[in-house]
Short mmCIF file of N, CA and C in Angstrom, two decimals:
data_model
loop_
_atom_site.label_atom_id
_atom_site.label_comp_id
_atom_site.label_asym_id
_atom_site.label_seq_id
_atom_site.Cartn_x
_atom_site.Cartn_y
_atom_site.Cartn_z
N UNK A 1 115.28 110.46 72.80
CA UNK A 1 114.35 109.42 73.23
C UNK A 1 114.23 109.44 74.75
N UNK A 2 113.31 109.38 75.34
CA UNK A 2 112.84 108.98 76.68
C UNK A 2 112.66 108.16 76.94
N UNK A 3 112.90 107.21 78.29
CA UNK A 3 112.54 105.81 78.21
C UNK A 3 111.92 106.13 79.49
N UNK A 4 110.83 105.53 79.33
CA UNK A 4 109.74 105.55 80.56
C UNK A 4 108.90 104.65 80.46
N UNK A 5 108.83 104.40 82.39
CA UNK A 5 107.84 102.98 82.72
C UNK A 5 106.35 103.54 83.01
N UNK A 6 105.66 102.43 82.33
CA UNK A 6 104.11 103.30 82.48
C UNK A 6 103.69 102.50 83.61
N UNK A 7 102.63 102.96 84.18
CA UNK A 7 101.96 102.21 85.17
C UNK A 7 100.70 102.71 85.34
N UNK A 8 99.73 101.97 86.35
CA UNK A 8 98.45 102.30 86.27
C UNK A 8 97.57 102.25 87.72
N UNK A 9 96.94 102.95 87.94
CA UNK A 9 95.96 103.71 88.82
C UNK A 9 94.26 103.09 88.18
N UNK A 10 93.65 102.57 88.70
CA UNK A 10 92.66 102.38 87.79
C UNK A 10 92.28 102.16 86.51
N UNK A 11 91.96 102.92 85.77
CA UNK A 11 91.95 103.13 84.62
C UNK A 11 93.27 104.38 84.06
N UNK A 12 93.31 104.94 84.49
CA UNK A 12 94.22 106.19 84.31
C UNK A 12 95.65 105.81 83.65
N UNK A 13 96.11 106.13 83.31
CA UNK A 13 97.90 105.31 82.58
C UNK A 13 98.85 106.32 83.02
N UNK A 14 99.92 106.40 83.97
CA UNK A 14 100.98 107.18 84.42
C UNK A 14 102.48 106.44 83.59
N UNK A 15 103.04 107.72 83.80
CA UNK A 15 104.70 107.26 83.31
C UNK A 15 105.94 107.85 84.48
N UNK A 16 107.12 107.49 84.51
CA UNK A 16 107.99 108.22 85.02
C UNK A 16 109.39 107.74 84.52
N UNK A 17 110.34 108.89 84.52
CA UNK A 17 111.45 108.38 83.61
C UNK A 17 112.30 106.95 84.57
N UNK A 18 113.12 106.19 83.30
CA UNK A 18 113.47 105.10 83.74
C UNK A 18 114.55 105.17 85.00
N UNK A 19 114.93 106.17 84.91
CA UNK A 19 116.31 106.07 85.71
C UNK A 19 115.88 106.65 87.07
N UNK A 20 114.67 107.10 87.05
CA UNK A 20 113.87 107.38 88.75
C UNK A 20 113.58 106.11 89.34
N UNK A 21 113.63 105.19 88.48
CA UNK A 21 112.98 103.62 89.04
C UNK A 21 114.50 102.84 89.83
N UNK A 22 114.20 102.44 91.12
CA UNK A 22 115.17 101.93 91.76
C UNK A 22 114.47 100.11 91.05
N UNK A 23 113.12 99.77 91.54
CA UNK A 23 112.89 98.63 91.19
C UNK A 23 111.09 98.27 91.57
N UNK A 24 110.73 97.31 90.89
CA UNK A 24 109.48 97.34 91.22
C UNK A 24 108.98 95.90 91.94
N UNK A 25 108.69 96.13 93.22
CA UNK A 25 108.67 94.62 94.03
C UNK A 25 106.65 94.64 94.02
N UNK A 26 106.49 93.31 94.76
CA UNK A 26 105.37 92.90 94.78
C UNK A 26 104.96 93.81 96.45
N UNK A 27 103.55 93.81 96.75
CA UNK A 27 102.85 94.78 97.72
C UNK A 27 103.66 94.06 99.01
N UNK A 28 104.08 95.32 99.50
CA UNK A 28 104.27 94.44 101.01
C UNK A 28 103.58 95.54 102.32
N UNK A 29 103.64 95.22 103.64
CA UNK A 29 102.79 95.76 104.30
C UNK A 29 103.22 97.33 104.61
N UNK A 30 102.68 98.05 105.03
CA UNK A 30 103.00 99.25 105.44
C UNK A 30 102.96 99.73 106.69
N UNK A 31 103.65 100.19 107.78
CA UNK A 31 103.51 100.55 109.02
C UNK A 31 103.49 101.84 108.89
N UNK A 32 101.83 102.11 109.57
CA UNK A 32 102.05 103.49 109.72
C UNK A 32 102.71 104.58 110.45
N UNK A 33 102.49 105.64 110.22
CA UNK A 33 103.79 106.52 111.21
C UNK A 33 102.50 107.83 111.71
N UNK A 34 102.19 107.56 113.04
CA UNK A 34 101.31 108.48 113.57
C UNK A 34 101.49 110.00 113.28
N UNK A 35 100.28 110.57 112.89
CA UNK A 35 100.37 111.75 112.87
C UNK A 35 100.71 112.25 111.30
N UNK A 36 101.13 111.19 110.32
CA UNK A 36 101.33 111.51 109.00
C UNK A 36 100.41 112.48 108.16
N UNK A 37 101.13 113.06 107.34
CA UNK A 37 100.18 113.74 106.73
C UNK A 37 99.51 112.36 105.68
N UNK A 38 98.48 112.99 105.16
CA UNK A 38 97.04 111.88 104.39
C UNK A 38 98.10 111.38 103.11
N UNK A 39 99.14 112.16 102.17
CA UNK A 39 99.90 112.04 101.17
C UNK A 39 101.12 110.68 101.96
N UNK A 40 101.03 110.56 103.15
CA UNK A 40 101.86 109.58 103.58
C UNK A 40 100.85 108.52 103.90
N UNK A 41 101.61 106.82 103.48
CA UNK A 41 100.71 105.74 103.91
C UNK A 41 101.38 105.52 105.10
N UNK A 42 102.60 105.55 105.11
CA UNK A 42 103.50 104.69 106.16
C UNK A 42 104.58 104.42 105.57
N UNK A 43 105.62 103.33 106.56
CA UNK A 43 106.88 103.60 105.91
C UNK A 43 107.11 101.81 105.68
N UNK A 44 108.25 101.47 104.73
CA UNK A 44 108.48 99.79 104.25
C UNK A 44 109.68 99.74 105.15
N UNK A 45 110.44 98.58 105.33
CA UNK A 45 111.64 98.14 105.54
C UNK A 45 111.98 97.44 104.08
N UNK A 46 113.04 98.37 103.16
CA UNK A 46 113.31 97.12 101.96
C UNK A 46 114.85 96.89 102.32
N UNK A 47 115.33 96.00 102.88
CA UNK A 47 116.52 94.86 102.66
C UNK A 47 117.22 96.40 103.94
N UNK A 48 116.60 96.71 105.23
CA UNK A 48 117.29 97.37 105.79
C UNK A 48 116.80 98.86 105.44
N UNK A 49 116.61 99.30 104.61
CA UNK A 49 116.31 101.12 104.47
C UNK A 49 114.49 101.11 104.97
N UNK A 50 114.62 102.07 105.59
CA UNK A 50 113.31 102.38 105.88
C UNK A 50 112.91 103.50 104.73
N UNK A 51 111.99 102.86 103.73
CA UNK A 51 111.43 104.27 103.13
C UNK A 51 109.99 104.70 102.93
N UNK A 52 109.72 106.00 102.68
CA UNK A 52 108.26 106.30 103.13
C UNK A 52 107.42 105.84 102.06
N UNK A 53 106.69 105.09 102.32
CA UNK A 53 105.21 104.96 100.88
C UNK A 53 104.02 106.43 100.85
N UNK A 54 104.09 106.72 99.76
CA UNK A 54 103.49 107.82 99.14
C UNK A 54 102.27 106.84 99.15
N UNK A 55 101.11 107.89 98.89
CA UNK A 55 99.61 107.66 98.98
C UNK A 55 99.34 108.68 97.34
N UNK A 56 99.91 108.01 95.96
CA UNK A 56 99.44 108.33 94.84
C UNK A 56 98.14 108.68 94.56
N UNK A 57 97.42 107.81 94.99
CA UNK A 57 95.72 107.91 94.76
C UNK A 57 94.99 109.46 95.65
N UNK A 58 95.57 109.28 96.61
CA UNK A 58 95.54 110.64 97.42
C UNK A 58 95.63 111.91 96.44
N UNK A 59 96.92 111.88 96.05
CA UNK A 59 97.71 113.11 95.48
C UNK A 59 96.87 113.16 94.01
N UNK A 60 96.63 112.57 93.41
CA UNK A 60 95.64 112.47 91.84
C UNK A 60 94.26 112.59 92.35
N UNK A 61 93.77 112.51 93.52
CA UNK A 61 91.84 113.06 93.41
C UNK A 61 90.97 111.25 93.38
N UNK A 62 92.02 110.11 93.12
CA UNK A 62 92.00 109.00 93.11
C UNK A 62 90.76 108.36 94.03
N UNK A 63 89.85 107.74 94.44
CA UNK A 63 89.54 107.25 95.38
C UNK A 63 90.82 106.28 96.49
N UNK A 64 90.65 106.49 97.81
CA UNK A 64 91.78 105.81 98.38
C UNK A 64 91.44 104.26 98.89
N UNK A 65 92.14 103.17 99.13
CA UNK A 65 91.47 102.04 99.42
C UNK A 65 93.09 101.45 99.58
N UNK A 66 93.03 100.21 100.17
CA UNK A 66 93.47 99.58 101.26
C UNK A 66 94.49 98.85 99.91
N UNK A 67 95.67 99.09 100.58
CA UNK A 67 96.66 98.03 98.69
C UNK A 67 96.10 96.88 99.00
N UNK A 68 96.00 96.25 98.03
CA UNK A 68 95.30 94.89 97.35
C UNK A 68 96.54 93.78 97.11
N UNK A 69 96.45 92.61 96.77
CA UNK A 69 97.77 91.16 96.95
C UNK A 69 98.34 91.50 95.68
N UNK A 70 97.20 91.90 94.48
CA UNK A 70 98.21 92.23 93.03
C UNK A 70 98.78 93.01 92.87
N UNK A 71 98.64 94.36 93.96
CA UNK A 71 99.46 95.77 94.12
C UNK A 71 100.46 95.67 93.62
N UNK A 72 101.32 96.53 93.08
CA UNK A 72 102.75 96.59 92.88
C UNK A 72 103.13 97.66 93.78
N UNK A 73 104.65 97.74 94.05
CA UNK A 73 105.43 98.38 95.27
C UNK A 73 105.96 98.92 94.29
N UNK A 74 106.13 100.57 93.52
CA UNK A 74 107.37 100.92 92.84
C UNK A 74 108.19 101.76 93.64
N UNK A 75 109.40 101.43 93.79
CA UNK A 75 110.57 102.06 94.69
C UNK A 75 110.98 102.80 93.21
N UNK A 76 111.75 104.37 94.53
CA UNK A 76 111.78 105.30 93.21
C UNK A 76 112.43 106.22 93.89
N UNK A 77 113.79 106.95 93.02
CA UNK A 77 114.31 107.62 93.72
C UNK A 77 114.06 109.27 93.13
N UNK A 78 113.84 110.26 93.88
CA UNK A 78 113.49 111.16 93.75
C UNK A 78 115.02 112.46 93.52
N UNK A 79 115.19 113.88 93.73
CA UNK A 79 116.47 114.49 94.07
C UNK A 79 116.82 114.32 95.27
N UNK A 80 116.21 114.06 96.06
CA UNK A 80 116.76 114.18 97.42
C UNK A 80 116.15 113.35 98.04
N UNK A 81 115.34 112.09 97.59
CA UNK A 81 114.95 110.94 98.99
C UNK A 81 114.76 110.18 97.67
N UNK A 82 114.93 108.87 98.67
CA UNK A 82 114.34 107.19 97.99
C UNK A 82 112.94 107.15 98.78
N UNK A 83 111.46 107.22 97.95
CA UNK A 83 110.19 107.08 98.47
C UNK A 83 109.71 105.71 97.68
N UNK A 84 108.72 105.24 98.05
CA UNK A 84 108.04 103.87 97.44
C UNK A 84 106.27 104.41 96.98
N UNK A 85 105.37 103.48 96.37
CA UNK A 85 104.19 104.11 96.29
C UNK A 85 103.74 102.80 95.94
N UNK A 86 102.21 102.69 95.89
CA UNK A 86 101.57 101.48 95.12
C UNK A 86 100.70 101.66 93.72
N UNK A 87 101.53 100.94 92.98
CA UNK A 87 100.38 101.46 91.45
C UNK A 87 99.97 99.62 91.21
N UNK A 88 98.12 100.32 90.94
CA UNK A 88 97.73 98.76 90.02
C UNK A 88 98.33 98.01 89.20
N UNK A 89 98.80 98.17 88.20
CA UNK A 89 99.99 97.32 87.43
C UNK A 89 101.25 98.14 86.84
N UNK A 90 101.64 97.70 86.70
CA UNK A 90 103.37 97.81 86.43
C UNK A 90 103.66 97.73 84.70
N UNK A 91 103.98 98.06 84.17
CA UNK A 91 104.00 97.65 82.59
C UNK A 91 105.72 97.92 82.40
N UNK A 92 106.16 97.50 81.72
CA UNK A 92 107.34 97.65 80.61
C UNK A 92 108.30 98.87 80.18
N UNK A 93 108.97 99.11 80.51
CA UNK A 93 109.87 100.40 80.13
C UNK A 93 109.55 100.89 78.53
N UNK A 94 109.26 101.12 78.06
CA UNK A 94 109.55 101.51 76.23
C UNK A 94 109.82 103.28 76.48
N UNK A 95 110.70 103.22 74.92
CA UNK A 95 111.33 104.43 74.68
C UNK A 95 110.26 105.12 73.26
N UNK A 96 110.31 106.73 73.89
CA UNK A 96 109.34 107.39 72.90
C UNK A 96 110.11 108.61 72.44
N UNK A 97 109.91 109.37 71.31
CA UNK A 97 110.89 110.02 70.85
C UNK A 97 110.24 111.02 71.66
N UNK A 98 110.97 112.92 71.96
CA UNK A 98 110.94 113.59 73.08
C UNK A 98 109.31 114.65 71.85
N UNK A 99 109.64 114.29 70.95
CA UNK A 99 108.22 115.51 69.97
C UNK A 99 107.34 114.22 70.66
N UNK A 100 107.13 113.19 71.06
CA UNK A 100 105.72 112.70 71.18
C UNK A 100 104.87 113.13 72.46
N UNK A 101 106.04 113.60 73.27
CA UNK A 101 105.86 114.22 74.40
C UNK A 101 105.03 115.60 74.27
N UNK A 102 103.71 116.35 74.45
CA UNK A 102 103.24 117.30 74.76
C UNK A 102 103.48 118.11 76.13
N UNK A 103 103.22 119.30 76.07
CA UNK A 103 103.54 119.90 77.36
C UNK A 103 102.03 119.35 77.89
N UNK A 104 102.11 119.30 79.43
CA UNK A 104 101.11 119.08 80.10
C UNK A 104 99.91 120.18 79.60
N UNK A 105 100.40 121.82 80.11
CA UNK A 105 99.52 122.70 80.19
C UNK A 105 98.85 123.18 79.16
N UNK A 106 99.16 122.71 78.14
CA UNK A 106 98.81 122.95 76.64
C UNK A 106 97.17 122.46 76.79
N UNK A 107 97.30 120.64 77.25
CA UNK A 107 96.29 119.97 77.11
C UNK A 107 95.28 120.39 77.96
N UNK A 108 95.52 121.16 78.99
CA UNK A 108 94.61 121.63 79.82
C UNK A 108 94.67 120.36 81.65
N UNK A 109 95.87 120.02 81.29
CA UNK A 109 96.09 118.85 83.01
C UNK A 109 96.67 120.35 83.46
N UNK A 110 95.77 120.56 85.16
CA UNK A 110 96.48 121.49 86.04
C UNK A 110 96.95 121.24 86.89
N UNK A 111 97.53 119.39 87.01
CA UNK A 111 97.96 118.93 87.90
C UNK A 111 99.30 119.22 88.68
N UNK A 112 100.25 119.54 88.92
CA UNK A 112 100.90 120.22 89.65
C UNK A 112 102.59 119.16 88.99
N UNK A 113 102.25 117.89 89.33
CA UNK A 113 103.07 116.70 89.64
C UNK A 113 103.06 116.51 88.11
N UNK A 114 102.29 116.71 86.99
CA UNK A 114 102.16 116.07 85.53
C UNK A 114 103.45 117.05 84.90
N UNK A 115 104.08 116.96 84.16
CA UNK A 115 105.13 117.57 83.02
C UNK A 115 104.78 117.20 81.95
N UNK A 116 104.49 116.36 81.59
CA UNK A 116 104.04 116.26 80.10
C UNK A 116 103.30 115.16 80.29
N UNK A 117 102.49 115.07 78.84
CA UNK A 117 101.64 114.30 78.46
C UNK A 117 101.95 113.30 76.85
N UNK A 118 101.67 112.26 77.18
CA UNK A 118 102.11 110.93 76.00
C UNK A 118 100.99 110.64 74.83
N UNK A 119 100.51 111.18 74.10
CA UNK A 119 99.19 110.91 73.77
C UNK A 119 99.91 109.92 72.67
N UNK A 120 98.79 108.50 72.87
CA UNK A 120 98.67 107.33 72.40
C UNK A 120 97.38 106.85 71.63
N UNK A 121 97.36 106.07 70.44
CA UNK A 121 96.29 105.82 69.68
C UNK A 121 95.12 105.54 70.44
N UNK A 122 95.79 104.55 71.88
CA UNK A 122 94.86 104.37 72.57
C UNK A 122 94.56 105.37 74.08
N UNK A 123 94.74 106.60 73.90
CA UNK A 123 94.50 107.12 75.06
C UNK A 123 95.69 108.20 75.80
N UNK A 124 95.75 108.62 76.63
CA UNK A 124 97.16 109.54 77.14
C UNK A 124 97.91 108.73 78.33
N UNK A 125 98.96 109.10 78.61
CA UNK A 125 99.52 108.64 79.45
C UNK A 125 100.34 110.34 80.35
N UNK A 126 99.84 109.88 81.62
CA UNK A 126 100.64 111.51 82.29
C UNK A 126 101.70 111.54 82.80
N UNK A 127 102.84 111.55 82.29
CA UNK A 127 104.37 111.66 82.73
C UNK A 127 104.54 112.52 83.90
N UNK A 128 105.18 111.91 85.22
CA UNK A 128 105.04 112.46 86.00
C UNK A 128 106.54 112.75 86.59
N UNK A 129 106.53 114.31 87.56
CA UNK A 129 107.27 115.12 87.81
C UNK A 129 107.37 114.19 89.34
N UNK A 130 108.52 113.22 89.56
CA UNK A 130 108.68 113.00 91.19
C UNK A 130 109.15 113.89 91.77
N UNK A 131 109.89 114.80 91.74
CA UNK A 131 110.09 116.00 92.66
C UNK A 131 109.29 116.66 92.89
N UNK A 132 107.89 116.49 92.49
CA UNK A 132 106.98 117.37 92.53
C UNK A 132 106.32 116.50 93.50
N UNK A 133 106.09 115.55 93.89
CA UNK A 133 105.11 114.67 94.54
C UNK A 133 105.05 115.46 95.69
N UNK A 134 106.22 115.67 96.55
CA UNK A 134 105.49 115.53 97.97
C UNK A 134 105.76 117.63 98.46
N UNK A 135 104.99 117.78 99.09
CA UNK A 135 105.04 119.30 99.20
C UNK A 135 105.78 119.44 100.14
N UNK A 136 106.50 120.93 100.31
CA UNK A 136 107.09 121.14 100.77
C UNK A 136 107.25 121.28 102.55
N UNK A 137 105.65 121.21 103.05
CA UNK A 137 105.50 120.82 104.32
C UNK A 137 105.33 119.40 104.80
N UNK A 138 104.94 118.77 103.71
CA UNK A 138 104.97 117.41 103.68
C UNK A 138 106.67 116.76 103.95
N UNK A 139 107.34 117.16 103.06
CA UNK A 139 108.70 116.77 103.00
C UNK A 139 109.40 117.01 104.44
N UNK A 140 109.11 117.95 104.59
CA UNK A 140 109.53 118.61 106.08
C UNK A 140 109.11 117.48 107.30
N UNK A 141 107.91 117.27 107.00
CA UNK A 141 107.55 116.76 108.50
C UNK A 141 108.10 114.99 108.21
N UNK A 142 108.27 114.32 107.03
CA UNK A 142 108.79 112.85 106.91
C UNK A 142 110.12 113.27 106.82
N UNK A 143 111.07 113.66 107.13
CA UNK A 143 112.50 114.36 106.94
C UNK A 143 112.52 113.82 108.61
N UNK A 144 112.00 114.89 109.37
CA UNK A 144 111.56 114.45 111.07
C UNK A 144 111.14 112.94 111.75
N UNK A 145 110.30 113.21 110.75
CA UNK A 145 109.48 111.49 111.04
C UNK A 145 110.71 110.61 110.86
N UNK A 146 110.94 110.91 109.68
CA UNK A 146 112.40 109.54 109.29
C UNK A 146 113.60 109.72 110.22
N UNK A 147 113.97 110.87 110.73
CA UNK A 147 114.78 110.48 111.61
C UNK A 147 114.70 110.31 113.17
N UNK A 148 113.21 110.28 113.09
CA UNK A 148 113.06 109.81 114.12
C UNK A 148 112.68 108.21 114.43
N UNK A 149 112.64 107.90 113.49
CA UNK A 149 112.23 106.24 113.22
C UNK A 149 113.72 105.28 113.21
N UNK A 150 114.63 106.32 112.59
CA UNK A 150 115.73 105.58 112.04
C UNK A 150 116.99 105.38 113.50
N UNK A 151 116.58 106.26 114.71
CA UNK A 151 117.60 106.32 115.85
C UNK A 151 117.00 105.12 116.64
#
């Protein structure tokens, strides 16, 4: 069984496994960090850690727009960093057995970040790869950025 939190982008329905989820707070502001790449919004202060907010909508082909008061903040820990992001709503952890799971590439998603796919009576849901989010020049230059924010 997999237990994964879905969440949502527009219309679109995303998942990621439960134990990547540090916690999911309400929108708070973002300071940007000059010179970021477009996949970076800026960075949060949560309770003391500075961590970077991802630009999801960016990375999916999404239209981009300004987080909104109902935003949700999901903090999320990745292999090697704690990053944050904003998804439209937040839904419920539930557990799905691992056959309901399709491979992504089967279905024809060439998304990079997708690993599998959830197909539901009502629609798919795209389980997503967080180690995959941020590229490898990307990672590089908020690695810099962050320690240069953090001295």
């Amino acid at each position: 069984m997999r237990q994964l939190l879905e969440w949502r982008l527009d219309a679109q329905r995303y998942a990621l496994d439960h134990h990547q989820i540090i916690r999911v707070e309400r929108a708070a502001a973002v300071a940007p960090l000059p010179g970021a790449p477009s996949s970076i919004l800026g960075v949060i202060n949560v309770r003391g850690e500075i961590l970077p907010v991802f630009d999801v909508r960016a990375r999916f082909g999404l239209p981009t727009r300004a987080p909104q008061p109902g935003d949700q903040l999901v903090l999320v820990q990745t292999a090697t960093r704690r990053l944050a992001f904003f998804a439209d709503q937040v839904h419920s952890v539930a557990a799905w057995p691992d056959e309901a799971l399709l491979d992504a590439t089967s279905l024809g998603v060439q998304d990079a970040t997708t690993a599998a796919v959830l197909r539901l009576s009502d629609g798919l849901v795209l389980i997503q790869d967080l180690d995959r989010f941020l590229a490898q020049d990307e990672a590089a230059w908020l690695d810099d950025a962050l320690t240069a924010v953090q001295v």
